[in-house]
Coordinates of C-alpha atoms and ligand atoms in Angstrom, one line a residue:
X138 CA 0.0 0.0 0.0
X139 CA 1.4 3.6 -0.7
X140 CA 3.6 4.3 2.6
X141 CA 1.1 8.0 3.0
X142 CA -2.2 5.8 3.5
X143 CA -2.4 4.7 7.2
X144 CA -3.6 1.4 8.3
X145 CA -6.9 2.6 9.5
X146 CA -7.7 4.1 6.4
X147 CA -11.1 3.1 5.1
X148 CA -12.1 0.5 2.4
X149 CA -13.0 3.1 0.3
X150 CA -9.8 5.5 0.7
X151 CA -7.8 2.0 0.4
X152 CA -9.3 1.5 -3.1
X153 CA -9.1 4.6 -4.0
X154 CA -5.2 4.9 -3.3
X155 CA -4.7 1.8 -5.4
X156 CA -7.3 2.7 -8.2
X157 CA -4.8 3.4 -10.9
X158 CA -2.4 0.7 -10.3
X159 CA -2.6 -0.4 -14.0
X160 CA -2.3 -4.2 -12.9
X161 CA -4.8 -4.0 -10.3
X162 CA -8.4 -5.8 -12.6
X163 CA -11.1 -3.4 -13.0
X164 CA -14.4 -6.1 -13.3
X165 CA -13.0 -8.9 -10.6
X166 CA -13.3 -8.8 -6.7
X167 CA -10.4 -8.0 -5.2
X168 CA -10.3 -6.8 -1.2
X169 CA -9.7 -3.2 -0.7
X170 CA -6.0 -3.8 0.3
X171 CA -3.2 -6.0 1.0
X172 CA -3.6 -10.1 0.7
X173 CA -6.2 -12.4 -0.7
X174 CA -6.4 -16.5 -1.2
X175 CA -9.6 -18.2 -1.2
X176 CA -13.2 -17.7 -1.2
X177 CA -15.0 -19.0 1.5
X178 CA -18.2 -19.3 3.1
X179 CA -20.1 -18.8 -0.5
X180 CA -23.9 -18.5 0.5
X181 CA -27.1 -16.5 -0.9
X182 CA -28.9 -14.8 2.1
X183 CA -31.8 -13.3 1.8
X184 CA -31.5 -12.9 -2.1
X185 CA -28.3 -11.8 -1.7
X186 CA -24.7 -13.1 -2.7
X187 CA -22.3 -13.2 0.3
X188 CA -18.5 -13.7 -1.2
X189 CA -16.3 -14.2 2.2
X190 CA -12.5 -14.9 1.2
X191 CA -9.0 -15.0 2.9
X192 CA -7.5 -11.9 3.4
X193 CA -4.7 -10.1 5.6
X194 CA -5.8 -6.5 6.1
X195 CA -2.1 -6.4 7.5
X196 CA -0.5 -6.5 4.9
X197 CA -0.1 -8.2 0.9
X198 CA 1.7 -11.2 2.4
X199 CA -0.3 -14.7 3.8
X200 CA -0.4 -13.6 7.3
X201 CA -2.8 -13.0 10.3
X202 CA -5.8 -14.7 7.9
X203 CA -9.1 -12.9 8.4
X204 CA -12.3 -13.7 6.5
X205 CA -13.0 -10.4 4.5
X206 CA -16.3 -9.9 3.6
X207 CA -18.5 -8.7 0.4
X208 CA -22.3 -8.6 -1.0
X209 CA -23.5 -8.5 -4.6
X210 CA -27.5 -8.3 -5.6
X211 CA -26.3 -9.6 -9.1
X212 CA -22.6 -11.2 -9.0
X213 CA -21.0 -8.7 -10.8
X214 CA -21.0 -5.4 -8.3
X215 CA -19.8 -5.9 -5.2
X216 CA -19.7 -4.0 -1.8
X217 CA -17.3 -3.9 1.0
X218 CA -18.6 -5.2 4.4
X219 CA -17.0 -5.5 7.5
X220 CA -13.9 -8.1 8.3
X221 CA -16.2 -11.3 9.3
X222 CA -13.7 -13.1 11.1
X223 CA -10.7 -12.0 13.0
X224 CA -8.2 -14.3 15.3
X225 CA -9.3 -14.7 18.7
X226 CA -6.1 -14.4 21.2
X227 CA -5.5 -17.5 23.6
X228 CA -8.7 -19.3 21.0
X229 CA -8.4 -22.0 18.9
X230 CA -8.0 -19.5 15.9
X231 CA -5.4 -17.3 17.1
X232 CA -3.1 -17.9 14.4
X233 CA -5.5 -17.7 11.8
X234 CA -9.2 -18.0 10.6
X235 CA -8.4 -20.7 7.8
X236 CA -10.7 -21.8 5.6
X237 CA -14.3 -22.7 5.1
X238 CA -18.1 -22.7 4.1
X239 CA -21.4 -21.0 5.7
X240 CA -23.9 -23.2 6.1
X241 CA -28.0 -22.0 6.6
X242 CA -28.5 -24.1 9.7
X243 CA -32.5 -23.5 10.3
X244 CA -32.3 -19.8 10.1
X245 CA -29.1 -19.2 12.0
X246 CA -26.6 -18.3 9.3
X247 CA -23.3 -20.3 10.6
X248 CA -19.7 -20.1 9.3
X249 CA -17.7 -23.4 9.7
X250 CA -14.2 -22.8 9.5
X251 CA -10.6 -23.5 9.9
X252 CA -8.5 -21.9 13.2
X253 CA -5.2 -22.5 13.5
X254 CA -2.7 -23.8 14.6
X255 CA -3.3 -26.6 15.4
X256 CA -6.0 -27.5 12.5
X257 CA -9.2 -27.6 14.2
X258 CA -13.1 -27.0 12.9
X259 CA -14.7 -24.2 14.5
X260 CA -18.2 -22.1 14.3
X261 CA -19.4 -18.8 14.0
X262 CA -22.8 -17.9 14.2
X263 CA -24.4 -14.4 12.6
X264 CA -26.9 -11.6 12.8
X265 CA -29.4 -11.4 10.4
X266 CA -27.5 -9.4 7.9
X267 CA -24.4 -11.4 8.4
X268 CA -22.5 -8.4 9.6
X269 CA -21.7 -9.3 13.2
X270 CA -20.1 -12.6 13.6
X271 CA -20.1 -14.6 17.4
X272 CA -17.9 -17.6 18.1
X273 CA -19.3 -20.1 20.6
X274 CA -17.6 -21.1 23.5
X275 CA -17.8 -24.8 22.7
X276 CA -15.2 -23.6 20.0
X277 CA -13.4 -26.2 18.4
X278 CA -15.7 -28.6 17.5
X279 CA -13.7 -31.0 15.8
X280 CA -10.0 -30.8 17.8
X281 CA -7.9 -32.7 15.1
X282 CA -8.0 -35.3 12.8
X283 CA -9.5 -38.4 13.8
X284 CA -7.0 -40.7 16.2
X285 CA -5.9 -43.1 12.7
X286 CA -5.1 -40.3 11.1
X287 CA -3.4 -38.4 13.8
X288 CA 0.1 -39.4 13.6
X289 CA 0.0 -39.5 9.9
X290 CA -1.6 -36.7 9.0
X291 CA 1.3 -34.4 9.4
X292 CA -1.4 -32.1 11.5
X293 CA -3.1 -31.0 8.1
X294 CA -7.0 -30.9 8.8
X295 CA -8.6 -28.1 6.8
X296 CA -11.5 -26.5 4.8
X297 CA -14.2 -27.7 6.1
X298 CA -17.4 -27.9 3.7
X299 CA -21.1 -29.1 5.1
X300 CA -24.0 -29.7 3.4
X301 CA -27.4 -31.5 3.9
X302 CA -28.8 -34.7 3.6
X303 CA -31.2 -36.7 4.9
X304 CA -32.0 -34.5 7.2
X305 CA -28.5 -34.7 8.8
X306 CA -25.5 -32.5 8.0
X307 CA -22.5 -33.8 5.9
X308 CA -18.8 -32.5 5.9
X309 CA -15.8 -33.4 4.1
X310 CA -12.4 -32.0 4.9
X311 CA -9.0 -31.8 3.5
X312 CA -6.0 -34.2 4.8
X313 CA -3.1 -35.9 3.7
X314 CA -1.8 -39.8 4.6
X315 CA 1.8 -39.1 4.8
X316 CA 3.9 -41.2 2.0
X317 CA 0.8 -42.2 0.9
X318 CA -1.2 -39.1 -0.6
X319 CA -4.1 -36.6 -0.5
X320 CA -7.5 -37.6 1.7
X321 CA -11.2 -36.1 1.8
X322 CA -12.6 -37.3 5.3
X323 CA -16.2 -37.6 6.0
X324 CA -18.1 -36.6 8.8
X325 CA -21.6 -36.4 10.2
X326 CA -23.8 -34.5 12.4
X327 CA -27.5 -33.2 13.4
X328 CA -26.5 -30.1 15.1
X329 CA -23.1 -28.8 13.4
X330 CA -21.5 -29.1 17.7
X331 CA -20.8 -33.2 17.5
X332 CA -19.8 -34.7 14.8
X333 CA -19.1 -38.4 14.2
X334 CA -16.2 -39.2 11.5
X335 CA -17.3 -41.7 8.9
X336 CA -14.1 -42.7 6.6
X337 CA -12.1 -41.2 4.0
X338 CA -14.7 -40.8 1.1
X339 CA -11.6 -40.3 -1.1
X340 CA -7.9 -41.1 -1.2
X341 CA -4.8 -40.3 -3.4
X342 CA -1.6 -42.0 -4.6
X343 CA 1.4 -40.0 -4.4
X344 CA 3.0 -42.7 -6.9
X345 CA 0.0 -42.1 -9.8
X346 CA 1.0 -39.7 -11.9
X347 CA -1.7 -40.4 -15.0
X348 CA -3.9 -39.0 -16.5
X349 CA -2.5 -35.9 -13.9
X350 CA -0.7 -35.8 -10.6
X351 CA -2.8 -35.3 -7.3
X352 CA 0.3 -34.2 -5.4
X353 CA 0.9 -34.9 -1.9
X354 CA -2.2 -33.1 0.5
X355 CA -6.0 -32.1 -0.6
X356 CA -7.5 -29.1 0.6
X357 CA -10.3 -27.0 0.0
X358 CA -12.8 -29.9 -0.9
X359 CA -16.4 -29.1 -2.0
X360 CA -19.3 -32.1 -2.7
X361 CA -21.7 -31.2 -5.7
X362 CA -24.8 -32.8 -6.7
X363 CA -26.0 -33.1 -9.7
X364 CA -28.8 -35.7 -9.3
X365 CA -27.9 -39.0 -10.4
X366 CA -24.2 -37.7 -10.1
X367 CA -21.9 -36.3 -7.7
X368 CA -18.5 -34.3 -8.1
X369 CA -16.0 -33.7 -5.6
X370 CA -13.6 -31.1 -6.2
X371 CA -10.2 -30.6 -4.5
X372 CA -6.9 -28.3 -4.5
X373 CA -3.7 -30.3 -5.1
X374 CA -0.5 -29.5 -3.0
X375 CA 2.6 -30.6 -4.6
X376 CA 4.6 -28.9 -1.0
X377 CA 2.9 -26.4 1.4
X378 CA 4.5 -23.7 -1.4
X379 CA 3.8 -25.3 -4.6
X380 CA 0.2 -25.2 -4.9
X381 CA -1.0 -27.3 -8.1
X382 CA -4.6 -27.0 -9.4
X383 CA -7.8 -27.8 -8.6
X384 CA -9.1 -31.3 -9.8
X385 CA -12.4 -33.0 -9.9
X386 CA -14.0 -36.6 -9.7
X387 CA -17.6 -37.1 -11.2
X388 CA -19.1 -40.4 -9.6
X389 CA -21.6 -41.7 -7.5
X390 CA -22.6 -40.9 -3.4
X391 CA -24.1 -43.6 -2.5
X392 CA -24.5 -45.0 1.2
X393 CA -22.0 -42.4 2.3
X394 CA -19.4 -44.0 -0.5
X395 CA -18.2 -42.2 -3.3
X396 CA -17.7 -44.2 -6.4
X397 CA -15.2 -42.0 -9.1
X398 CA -16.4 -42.4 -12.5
X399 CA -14.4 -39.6 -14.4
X400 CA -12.2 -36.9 -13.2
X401 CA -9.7 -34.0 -14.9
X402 CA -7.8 -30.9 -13.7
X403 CA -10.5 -28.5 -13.3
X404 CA -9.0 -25.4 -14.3
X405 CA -5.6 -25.3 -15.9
X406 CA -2.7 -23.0 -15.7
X407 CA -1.3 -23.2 -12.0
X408 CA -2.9 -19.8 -11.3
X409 CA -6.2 -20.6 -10.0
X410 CA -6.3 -22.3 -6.8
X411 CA -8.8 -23.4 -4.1
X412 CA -12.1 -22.7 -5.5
X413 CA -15.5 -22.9 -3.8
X414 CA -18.9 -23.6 -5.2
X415 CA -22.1 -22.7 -4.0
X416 CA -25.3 -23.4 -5.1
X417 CA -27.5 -20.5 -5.8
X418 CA -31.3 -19.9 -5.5
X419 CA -32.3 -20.6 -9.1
X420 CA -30.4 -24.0 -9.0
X421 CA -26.7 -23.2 -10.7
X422 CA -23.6 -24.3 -9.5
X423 CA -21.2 -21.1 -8.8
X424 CA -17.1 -21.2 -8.7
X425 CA -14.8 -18.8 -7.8
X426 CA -11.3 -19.7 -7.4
X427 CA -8.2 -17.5 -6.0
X428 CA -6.3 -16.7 -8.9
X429 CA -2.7 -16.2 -7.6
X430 CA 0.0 -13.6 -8.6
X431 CA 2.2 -13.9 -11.2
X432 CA 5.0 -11.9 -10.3
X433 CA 7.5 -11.7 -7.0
X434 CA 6.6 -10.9 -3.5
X435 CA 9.1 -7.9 -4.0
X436 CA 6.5 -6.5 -6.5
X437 CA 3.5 -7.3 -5.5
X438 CA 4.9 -5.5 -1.6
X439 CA 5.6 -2.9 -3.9
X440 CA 1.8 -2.7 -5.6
X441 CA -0.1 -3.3 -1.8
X442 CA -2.1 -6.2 -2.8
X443 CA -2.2 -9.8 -4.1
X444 CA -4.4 -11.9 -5.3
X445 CA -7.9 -11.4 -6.9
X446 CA -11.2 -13.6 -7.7
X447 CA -11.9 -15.2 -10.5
X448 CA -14.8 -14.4 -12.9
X449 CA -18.1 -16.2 -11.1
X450 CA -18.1 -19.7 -13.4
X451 CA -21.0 -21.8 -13.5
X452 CA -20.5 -25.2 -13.8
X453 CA -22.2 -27.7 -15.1
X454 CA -22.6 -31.8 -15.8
X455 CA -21.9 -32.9 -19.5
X456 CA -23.5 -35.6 -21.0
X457 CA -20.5 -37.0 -20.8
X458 CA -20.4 -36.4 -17.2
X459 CA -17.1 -34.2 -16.8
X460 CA -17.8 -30.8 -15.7
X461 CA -18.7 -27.7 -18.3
X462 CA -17.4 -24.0 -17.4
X463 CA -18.7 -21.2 -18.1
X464 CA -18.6 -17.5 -17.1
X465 CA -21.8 -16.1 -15.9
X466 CA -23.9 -14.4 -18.1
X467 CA -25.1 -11.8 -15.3
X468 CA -21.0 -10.8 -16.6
X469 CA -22.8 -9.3 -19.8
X470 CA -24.2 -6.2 -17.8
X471 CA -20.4 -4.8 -18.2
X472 CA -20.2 -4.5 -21.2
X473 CA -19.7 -1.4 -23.3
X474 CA -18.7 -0.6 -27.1
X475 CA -18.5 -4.0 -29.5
X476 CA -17.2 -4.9 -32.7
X477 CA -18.0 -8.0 -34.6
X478 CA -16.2 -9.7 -37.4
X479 CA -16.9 -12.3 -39.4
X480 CA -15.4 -14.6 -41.9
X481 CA -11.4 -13.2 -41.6
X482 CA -8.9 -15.2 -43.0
X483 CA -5.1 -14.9 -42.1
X484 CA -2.7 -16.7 -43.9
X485 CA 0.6 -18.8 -43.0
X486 CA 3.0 -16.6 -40.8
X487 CA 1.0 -13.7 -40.5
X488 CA -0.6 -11.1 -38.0
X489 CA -3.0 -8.8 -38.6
X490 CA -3.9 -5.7 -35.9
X491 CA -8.1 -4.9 -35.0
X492 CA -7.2 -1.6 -36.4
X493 CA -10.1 0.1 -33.8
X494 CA -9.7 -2.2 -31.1
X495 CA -7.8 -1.6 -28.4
X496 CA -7.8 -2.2 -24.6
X497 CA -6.6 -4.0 -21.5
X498 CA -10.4 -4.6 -19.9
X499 CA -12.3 -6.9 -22.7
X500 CA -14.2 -9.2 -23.5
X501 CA -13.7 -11.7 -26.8
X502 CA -15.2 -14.2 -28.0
X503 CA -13.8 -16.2 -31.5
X504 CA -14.8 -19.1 -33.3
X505 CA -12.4 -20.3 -35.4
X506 CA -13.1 -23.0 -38.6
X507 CA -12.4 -26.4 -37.4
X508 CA -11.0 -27.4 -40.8
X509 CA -8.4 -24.4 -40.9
X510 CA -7.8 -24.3 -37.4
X511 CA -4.0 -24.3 -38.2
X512 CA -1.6 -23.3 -35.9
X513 CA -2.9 -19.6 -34.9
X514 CA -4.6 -17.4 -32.1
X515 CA -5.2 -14.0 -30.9
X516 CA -2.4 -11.2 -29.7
X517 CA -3.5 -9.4 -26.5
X518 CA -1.9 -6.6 -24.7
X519 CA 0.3 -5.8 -27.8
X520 CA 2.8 -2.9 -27.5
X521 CA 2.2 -1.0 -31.1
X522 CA 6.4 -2.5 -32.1
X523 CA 5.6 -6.0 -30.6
X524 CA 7.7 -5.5 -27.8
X525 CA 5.3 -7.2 -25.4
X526 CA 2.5 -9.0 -26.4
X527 CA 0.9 -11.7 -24.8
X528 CA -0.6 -14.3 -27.6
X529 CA -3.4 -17.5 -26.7
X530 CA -2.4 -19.9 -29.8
X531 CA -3.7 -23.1 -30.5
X532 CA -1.2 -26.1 -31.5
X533 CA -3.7 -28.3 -33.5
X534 CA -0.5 -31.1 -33.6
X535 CA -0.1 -30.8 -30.0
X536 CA -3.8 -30.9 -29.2
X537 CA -3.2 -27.8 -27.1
X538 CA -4.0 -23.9 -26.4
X539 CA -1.5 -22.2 -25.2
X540 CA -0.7 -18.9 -23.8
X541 CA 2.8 -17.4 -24.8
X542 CA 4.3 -14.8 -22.1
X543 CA 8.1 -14.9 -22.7
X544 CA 6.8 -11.1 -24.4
X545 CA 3.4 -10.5 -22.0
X546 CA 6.4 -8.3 -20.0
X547 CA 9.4 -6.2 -19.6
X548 CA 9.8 -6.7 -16.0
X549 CA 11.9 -9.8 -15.1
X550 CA 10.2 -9.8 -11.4
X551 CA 7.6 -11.3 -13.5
X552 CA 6.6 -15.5 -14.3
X553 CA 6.3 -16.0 -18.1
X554 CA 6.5 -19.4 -18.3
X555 CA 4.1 -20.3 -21.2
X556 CA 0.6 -22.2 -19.4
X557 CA -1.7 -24.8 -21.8
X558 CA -4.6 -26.4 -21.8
X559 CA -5.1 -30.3 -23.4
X560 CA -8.2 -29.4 -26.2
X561 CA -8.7 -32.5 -28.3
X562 CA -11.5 -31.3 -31.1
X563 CA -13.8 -33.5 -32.3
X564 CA -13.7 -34.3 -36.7
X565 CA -15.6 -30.8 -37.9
X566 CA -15.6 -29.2 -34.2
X567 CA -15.4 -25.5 -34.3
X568 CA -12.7 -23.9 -32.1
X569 CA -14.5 -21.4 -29.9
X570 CA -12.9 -19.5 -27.2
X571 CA -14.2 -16.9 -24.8
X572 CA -12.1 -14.9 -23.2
X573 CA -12.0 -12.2 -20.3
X574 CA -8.9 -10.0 -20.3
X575 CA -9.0 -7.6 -17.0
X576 CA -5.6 -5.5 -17.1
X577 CA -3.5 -8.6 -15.2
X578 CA -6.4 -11.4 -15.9
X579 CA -6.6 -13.5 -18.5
X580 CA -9.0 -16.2 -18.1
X581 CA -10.0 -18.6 -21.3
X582 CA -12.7 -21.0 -21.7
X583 CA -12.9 -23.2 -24.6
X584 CA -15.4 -24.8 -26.1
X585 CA -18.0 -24.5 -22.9
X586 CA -15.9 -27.6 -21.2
X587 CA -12.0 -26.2 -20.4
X588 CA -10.8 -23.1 -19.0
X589 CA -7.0 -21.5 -18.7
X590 CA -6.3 -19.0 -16.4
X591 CA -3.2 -17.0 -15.9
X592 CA -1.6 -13.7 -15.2
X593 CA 0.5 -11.2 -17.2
X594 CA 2.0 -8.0 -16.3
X595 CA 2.6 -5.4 -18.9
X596 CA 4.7 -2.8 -18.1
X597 CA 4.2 -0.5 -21.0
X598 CA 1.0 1.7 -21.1
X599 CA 0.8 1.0 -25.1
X600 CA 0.2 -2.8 -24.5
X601 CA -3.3 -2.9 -25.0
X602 CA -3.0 -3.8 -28.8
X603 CA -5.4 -7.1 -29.8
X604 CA -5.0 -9.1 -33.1
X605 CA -5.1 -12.1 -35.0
X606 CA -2.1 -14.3 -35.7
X607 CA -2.0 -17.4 -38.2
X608 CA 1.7 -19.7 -37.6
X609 CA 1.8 -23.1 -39.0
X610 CA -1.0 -22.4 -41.8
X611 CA -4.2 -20.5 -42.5
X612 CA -6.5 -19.7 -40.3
X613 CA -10.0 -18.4 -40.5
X614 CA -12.4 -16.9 -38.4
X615 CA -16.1 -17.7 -38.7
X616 CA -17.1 -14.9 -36.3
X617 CA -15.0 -12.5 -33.9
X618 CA -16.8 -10.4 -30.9
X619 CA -14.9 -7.7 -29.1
X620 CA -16.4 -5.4 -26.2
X621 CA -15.1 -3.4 -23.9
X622 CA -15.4 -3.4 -19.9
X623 CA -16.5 -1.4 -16.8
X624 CA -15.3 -1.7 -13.9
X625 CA -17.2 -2.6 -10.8
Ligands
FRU77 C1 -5.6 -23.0 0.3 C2 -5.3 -22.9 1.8 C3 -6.3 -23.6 2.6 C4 -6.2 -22.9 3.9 C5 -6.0 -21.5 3.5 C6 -5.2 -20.7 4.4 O1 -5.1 -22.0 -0.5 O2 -4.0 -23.4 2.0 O3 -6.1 -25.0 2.7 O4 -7.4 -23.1 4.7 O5 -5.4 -21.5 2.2 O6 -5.2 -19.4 4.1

């Protein structure tokens, strides 16, 4: 945070010191200040959405976790409310209020979190509005993990996230089997105080590496049903510093089992971490995910904050049953001026510049001509000579999309390591990409059932050239949408 602004300076005055930081997104949540990881505690009150997430209003470093706190009537705009959670000295959450979910328990809204250290479950129960948060005394409710798992657990016991059944409440929760891998552990209860632990509905193998890795711990678990289908999804630790991805199983509950049918990396690109899910009112399925930084602790102390929200994703159940992803179409109320193209060609080693596009807060979306899908993409946050550029290309031999950032940047404080996605079209599929570009963000779904996320950080005010680039071959463009974005 700029050294004038003091600590008790107000949401609003911390936002509006950090307003033209031309990394800092315009259209995603970020907190006021300082450090963000995961949403928590996703729930729709009274209408309203209630995003919780991870923050340190002490500084942009993971330290002292709170649970910061924000409302939306529509998932797009979102307004500041008061910290939700702080650490409790001499309680079991003194060195941290770690993750978790919020749970509707008959009327009385109830967080279910993480407090540290040790791991332990613990409760917080609301006011009406949510804004004033009281933890019982009975506080922790589950004191560790249960006494198999307690010397082999390594202490990790985290992320607690409940929902209903039968009447009764259910919870899974994060873990690790040292040497032996990642664990989701099941537990039951009928008021949220006692719970009885089941088993481990799922377990890793630190010695599987295909079709992907699932690393050595699982944490931020979430249950989602679909019907005749559940998914679990997880966040894979490689080490406590090398955070993976989120993955997902599609499967079966069944008799408190859970029976893996199919199961990928959920989103791809080592950026977006620990999502949550809620399900809203009207039925969908709603992700956000922390999307990390990109760039060294030395900058990002520099800049005052780290870390932002994803877009709100819905997701969905294919008929193939993996998981669909899609932005939210509430996300359409920010947009501004368009352009639409159709039918441009580009041929073999060329690039071609939107001559009237330009911008570093869009939205795109391009389908490309599965039969001349050659090698070939789209150039964003072009500097007018090329000197940066950030370019999404898809390597048709590869079976991949992938986003090129050895030029996204200048600065050499900055990752840009080239991220992919696996996209295997089917004979005569189009291409089709939708893409949300927010200063720093790039996020990238393809064809409704992948999505790439990642972060680049321009350091030229002229980078906010778009265009269309055709490598190994000619590429054509059935249709090409461009608008622009507000912030929130
Ligand atoms: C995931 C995570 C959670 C934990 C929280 C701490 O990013 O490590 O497992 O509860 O962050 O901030």
């Amino acid at each position: 945070m700029p050294a004038t602004l003091p600590k008790t300076a107000s949401f609003q005055e911390k936002r509006r010191a950090l307003a033209h930081d031309p990394h800092r997104p315009a259209y995603h949540f970020l907190p006021p200040a300082n450090w963000m990881n995961d949403p928590n505690g996703l729930i729709q009150w009274q209408g309203q959405f209630h995003l919780f997430y991870q923050y340190n209003p002490n500084g942009p470093f993971h330290g002292t976790i709170h649970w910061g706190h924000a409302a939306s009537e529509d998932l797009v705009h979102w307004r500041d409310l008061p910290i939700a959670l702080a650490p409790t000295p001499g309680g079991p959450d003194e060195e941290g209020c770690w993750s978790g979910c919020a749970v509707n328990d008959d009327g009385v809204p109830t967080l279910v979190y993480t407090g540290v250290s040790p791991q332990v479950v613990c409760l917080a129960t609301g006011s009406d509005e949510l804004l004033a948060w009281t933890k019982p005394a009975h506080n922790p409710v589950i004191a560790g993990p249960p006494p198999e798992l307690e010397h082999r657990s390594g202490g990790h016991f985290r992320d607690p996230y409940v929902w209903r059944a039968d009447g009764r409440y259910y919870m899974v929760i994060g873990s690790k089997e040292e040497g032996v891998g990642g664990l989701i552990l099941l537990y039951r209860s009928d008021d949220l105080v006692n719970w009885e632990y089941l088993h481990p509905l799922l377990r890793g193998d630190v010695n599987d590496s295909g079709p992907f890795w699932t690393g050595t711990m699982w944490e931020c678990p979430n249950l989602l049903d679909f019907g005749d289908r559940q998914a679990l999804i997880f966040s894979v630790q490689a080490t406590h510093t090398d955070l993976l991805y989120p993955v997902y199983y599609t499967g079966r509950l069944q008799d408190h089992r859970f029976t893996p049918e199919t199961g990928n990396i959920l989103v791809h690109g080592h950026c977006f971490y620990a999502p949550q899910v809620m399900r809203a009112d009207d039925g969908r399925h709603l992700m956000w995910g922390w999307l990390k930084e990109g760039r060294s602790p030395q900058r990002y102390h520099e800049a005052g904050w780290a870390g932002v929200m994803s877009a709100p994703i819905e997701l969905s159940l294919r008929p193939d049953n993996t998981l669909g992803l899609a932005p939210v179409p509430e996300l359409k109320a920010l947009r501004g001026r368009g352009w639409h193209y159709e039918g441009v060609g580009l041929n073999l080693g060329s690039f071609e510049l939107l001559a009237d596009v330009q911008g570093d807060c869009l939205e795109l979306a391009a389908v490309f001509e599965a039969d001349e899908v050659a090698g070939g993409g789209l150039l964003l946050r072009r500097s007018p000579d090329g000197e940066e550029q950030t370019r999404i290309v898809y390597q048709p031999a590869q079976k991949r999309l992938v986003i090129e950032r050895e030029q996204s940047s200048l600065d050499d404080e900055v990752d840009r390591q080239p991220c992919s996605l696996p996209i295997d079209l089917a004979p005569g599929e189009h291409l089709s990409l939708h893409i949300l570009l927010d200063r720093s963000v790039i996020e990238v779904f393809a064809n409704g059932r992948a999505c790439l996320a990642t972060r680049v950080y321009p350091s030229r005010s002229d980078s906010v050239g778009v265009g269309l680039l055709a490598r190994d071959g000619r590429i054509r463009l059935k249709s090409l949408d461009v608008w622009e974005m507000k912030s929130i």
